[in-house]
């Protein structure tokens, strides 16, 4: 049961850039997003409304949104951590937000300083207000296949958080393998467990390639009927838990695999490779996409 087409959610300009040490100015962030839109991406994370002293990489996301055409048929979700973030996102004209919870109690405490249930209570209020204002809300769950502090995470723990996000009105729930230790059968067991409560069409997968498992896990998810894949151009973002290791799976590599499988996605791979190389030059970091690295420096076409 392989889907005929999938939606790719490009997370590079948010999840990617927020984990890069170099801070990009607003015009560079806007250029990256517009280039990605031109390459065919229809869902592009545009930034985050978090305190800029905590995350300077994402400061001035309101100015980024002001430069984008928010009604052109492309979704530009922004991450919102609390009610104040939502108010700022609303003031900036955001049409879609994302909220985030962890499947691991320890990770929740260390990452956002509150329990899973406390975070869900907070996001329930944020989501309600966002929905009242006509916004779409996407939910993220981190540590779905393992936690950097407490190790194994059971599908039941993930299912609990997913159901809560579903109940509060998230239209899509993205399952994040934050430390990248998931493997294909574990992925399928997780999806089988969660999709007994939530339709598979509303589940997205967010794999990190830290242990080289991302594409295998994405294939395993496709076989389960998943049709939404998060990825990051050039693998932007790195891994905060293992210096120098891979983080987000590279969009180029996902697109290449989908092309080989005849699955539609609407993205121009050559254009994407160019964007990935260019942003990595600006960030002074290596491209993490294997497909991009495989291309000859003389411009040999795939
Ligand atoms: Mg990520």
Coordinates of C-alpha atoms in Angstrom, one line a residue, residues 11 38 46 148 171 212 253 258:
X11 CA 11.2 22.4 7.9
X38 CA 9.6 28.2 -6.3
X46 CA 8.6 30.0 8.2
X148 CA 18.1 11.2 24.9
X171 CA -5.4 18.9 11.8
X212 CA 21.3 6.7 9.0
X253 CA 17.2 12.7 -0.5
X258 CA 10.1 9.3 -4.1

